[in-house]
PDB file of C-alpha atoms in Angstrom:
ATOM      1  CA  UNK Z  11      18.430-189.638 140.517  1.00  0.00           C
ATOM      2  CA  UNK Z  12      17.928-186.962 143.403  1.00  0.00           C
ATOM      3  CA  UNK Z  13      20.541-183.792 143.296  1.00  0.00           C
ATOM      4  CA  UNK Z  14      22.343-184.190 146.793  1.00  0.00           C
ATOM      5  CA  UNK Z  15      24.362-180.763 145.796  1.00  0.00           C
ATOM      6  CA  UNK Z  16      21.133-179.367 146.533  1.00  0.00           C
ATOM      7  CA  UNK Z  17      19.338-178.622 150.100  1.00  0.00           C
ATOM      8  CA  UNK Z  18      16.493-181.367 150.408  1.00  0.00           C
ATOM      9  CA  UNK Z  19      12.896-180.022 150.587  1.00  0.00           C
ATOM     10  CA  UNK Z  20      10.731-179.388 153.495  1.00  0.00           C
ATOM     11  CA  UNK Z  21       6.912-179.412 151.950  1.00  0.00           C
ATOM     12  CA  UNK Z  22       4.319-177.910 153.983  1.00  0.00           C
ATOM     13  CA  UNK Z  23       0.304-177.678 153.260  1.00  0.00           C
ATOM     14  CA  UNK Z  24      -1.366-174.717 154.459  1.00  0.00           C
ATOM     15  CA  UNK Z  25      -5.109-174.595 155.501  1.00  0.00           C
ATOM     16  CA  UNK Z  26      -5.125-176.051 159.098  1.00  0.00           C
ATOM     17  CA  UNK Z  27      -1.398-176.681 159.099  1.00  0.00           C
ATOM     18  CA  UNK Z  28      -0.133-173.179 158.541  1.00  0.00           C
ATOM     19  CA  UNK Z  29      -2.960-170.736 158.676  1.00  0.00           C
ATOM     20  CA  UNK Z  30      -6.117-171.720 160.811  1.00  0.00           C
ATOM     21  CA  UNK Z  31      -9.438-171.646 158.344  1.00  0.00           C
ATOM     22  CA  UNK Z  32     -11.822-172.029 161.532  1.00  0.00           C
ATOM     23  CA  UNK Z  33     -13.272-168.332 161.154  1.00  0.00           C
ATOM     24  CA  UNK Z  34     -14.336-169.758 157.615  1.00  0.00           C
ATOM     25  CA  UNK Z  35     -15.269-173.401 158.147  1.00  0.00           C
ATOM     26  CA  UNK Z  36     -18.725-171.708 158.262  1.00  0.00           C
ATOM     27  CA  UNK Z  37     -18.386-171.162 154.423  1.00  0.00           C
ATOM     28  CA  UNK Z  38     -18.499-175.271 153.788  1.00  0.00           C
ATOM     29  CA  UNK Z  39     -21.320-176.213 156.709  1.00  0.00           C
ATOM     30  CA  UNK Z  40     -24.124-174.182 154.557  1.00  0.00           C
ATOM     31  CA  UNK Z  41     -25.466-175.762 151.418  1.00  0.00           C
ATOM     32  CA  UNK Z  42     -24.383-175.110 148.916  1.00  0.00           C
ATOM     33  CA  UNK Z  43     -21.004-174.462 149.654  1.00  0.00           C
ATOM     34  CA  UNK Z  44     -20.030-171.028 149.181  1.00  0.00           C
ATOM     35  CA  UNK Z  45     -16.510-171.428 147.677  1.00  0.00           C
ATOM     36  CA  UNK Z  46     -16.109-167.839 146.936  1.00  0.00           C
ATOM     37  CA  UNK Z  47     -16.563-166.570 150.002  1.00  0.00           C
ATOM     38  CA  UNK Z  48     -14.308-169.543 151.860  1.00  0.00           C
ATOM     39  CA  UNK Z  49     -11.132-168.644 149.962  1.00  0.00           C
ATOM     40  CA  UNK Z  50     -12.247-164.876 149.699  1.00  0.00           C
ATOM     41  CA  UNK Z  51     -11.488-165.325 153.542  1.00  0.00           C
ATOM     42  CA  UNK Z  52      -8.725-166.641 153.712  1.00  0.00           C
ATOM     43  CA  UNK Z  53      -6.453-163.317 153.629  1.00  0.00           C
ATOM     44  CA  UNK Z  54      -7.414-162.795 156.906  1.00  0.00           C
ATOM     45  CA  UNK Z  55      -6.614-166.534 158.383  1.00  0.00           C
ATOM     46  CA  UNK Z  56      -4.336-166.442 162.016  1.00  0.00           C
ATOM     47  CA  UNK Z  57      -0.892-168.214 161.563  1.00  0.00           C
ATOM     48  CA  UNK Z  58      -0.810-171.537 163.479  1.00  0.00           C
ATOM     49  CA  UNK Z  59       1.584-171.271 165.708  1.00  0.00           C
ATOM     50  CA  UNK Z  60       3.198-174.750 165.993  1.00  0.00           C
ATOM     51  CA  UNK Z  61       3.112-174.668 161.504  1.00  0.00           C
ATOM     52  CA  UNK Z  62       5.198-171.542 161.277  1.00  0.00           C
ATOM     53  CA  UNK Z  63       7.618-172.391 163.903  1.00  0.00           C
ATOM     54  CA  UNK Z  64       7.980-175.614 162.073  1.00  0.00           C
ATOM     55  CA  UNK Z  65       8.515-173.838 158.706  1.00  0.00           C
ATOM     56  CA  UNK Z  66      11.287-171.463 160.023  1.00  0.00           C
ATOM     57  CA  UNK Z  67      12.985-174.649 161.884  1.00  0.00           C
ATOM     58  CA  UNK Z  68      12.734-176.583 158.588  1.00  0.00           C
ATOM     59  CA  UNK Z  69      14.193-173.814 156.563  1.00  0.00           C
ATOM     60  CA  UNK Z  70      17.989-173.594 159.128  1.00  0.00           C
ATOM     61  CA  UNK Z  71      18.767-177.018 156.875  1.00  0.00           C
ATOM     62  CA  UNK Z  72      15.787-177.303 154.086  1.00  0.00           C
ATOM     63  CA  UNK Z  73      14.763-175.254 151.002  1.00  0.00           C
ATOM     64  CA  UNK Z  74      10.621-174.412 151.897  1.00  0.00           C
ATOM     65  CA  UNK Z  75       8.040-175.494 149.657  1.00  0.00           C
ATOM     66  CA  UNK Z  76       4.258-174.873 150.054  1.00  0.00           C
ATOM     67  CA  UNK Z  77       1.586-177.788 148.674  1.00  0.00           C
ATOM     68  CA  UNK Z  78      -1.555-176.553 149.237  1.00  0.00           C
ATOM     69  CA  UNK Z  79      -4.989-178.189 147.353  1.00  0.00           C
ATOM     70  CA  UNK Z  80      -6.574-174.062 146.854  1.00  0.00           C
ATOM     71  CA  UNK Z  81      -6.735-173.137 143.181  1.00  0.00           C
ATOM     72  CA  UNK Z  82      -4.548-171.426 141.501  1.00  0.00           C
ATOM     73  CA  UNK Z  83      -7.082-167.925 141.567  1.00  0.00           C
ATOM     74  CA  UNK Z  84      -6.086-167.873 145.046  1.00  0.00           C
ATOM     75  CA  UNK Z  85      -2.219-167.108 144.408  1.00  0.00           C
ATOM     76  CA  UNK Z  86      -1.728-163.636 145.031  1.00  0.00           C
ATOM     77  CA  UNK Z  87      -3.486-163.430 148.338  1.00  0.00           C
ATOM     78  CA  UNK Z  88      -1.484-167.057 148.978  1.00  0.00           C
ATOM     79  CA  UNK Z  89       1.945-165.423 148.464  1.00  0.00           C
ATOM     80  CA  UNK Z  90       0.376-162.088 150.452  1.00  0.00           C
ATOM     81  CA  UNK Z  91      -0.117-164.326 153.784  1.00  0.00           C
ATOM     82  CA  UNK Z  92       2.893-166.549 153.307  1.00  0.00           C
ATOM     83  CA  UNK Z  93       5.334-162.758 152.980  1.00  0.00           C
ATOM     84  CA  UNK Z  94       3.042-161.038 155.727  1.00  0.00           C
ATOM     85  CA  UNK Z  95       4.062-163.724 158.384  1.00  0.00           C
ATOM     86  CA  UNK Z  96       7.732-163.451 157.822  1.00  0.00           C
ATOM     87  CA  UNK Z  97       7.617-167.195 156.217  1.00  0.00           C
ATOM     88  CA  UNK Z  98      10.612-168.348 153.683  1.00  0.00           C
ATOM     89  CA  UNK Z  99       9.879-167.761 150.029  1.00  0.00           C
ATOM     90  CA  UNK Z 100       9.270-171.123 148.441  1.00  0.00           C
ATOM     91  CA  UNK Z 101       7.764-172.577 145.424  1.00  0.00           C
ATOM     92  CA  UNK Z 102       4.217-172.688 146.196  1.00  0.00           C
ATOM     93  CA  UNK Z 103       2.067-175.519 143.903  1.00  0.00           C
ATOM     94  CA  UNK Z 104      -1.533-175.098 143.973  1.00  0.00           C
ATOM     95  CA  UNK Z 105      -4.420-176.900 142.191  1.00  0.00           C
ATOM     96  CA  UNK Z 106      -5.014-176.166 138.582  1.00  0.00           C
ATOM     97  CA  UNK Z 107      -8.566-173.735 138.910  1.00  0.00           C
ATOM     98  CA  UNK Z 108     -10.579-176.766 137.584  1.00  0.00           C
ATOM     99  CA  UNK Z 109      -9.033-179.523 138.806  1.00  0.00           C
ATOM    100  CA  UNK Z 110     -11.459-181.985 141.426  1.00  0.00           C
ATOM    101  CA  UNK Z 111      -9.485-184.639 142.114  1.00  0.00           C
ATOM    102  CA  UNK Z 112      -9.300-185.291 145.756  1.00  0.00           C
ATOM    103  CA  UNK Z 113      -5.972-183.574 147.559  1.00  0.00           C
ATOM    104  CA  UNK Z 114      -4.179-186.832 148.807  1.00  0.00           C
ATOM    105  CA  UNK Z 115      -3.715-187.489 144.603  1.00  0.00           C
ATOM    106  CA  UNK Z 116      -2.862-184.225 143.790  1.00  0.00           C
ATOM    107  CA  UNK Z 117      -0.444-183.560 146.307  1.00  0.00           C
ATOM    108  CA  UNK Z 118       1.347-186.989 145.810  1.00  0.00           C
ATOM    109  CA  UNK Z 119       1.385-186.070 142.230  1.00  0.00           C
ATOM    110  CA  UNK Z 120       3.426-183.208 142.688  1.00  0.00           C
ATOM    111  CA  UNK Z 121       5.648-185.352 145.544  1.00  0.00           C
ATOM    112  CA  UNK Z 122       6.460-187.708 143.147  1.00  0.00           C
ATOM    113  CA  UNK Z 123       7.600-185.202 140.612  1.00  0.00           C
ATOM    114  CA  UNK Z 124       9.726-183.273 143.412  1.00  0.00           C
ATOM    115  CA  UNK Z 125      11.075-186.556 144.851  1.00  0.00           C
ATOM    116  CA  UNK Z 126      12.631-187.383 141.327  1.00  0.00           C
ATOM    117  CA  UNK Z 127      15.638-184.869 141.424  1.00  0.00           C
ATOM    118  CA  UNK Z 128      15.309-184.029 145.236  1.00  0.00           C
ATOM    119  CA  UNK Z 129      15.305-185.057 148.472  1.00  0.00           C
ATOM    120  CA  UNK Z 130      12.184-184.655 150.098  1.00  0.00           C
ATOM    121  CA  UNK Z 131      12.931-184.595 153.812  1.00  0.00           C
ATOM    122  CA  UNK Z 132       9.286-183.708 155.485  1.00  0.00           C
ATOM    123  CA  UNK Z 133       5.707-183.719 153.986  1.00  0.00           C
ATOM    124  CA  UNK Z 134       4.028-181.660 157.020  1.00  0.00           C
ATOM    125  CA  UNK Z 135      -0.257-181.836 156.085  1.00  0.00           C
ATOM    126  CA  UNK Z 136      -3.212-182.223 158.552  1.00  0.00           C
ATOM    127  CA  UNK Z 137      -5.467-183.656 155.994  1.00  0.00           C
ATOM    128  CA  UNK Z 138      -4.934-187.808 157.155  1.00  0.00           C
ATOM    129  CA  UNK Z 139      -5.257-189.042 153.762  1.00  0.00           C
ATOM    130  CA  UNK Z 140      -2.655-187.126 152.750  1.00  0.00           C
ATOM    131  CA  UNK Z 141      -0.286-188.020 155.068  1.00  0.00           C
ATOM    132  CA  UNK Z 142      -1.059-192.150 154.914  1.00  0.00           C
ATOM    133  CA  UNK Z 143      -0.771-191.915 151.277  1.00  0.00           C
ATOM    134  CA  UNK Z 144       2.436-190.341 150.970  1.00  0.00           C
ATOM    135  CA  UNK Z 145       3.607-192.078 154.162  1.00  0.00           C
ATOM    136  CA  UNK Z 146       2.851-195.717 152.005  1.00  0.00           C
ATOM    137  CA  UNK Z 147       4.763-193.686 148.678  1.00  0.00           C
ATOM    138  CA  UNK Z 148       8.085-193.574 151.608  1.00  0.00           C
ATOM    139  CA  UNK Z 149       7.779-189.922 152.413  1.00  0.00           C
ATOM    140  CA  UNK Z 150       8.952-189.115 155.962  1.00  0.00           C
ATOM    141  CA  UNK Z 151       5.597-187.362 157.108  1.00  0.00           C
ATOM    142  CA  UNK Z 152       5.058-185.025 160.462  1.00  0.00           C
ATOM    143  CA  UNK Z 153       1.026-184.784 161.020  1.00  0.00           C
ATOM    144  CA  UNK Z 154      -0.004-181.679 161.321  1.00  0.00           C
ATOM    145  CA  UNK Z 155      -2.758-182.139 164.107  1.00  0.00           C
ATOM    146  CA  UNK Z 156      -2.811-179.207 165.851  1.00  0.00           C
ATOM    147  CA  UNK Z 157      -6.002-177.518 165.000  1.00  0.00           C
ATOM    148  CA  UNK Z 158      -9.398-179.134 165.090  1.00  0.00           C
ATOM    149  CA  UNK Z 159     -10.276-181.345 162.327  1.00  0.00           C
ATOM    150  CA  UNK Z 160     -13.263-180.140 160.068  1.00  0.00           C
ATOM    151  CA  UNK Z 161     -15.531-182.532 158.641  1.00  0.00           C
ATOM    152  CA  UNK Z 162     -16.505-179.897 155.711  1.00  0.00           C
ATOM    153  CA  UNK Z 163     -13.332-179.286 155.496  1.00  0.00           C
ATOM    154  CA  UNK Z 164     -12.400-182.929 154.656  1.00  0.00           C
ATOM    155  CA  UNK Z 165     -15.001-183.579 152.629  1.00  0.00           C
ATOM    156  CA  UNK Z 166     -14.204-180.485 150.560  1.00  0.00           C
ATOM    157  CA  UNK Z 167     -10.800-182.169 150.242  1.00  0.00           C
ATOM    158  CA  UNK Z 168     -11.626-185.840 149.056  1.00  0.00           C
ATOM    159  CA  UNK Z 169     -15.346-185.851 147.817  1.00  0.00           C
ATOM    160  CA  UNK Z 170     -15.175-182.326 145.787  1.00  0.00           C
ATOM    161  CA  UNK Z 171     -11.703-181.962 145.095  1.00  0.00           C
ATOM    162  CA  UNK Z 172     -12.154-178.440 146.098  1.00  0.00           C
ATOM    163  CA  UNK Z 173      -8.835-177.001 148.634  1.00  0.00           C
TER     164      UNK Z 173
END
């Protein structure tokens, strides 16, 4: 049963719906994939303009909480962007270091387990799996489509089970 005393959630991803990974797509086009020097990168992502005005909207009415499919190595410098563009601390639930499942399970995973004792108002993710699956699971769902997709990118996301 969901706690109504409570503010409901606003969920948001983050690569490509917050911060903009294009200045390190060029990490997943090369074979192999360098990993390492994708997330090493992403300290120095730009904010998305349209995510973080979003995020501070959501957060007049919603408690803020970050989903994001990087592993959980890439915390601190996670919680280092999220504080250096003035964002609302949240809970932030990252991917267990050597987990590989693809993101749209992961991510509805965690939903699921949020959704049983709160109200999840908005799931906000570019990655179009995502967002069908949790759509079908009931979630209300805002696309996050305003960067270019990546094909790396999504293949990163559901073949390796990598961000």
């Amino acid at each position: 049963m969901t706690d109504s005393s409570r503010r409901p959630l606003a969920v948001f991803d983050l690569d490509n719906t917050l911060a903009d990974t294009a200045h390190r797509q060029r990490f997943l086009e090369r074979k192999p994939r360098d990993w390492d020097a994708f997330f090493a990168a992403a300290p120095a992502d730009p904010p998305i303009p349209e995510g973080i005005a979003l995020v501070l909207q959501s957060a007049q009415e919603c408690e803020v909480v970050y989903l994001t499919g990087r592993p959980e190595r890439c915390r601190r410098d996670t919680l280092a962007w999220l504080a250096a563009q003035g964002l609302p601390d949240g809970t932030v639930h990252m991917r267990r270091n050597d987990d590989r499942r693809p993101a749209r399970r992961t991510k509805l995973e965690i939903l699921r387990r949020l959704a049983r004792d709160r109200d999840v108002r908005v799931v906000v993710d570019d990655d179009e799996l995502v967002c069908d699956d949790a759509e079908r699971a009931g979630f209300p769902v805002v696309r996050a489509r305003w960067t270019a997709p990546s094909a790396a990118l999504k293949t990163a996301q559901e073949g390796e089970g990598r961000t």
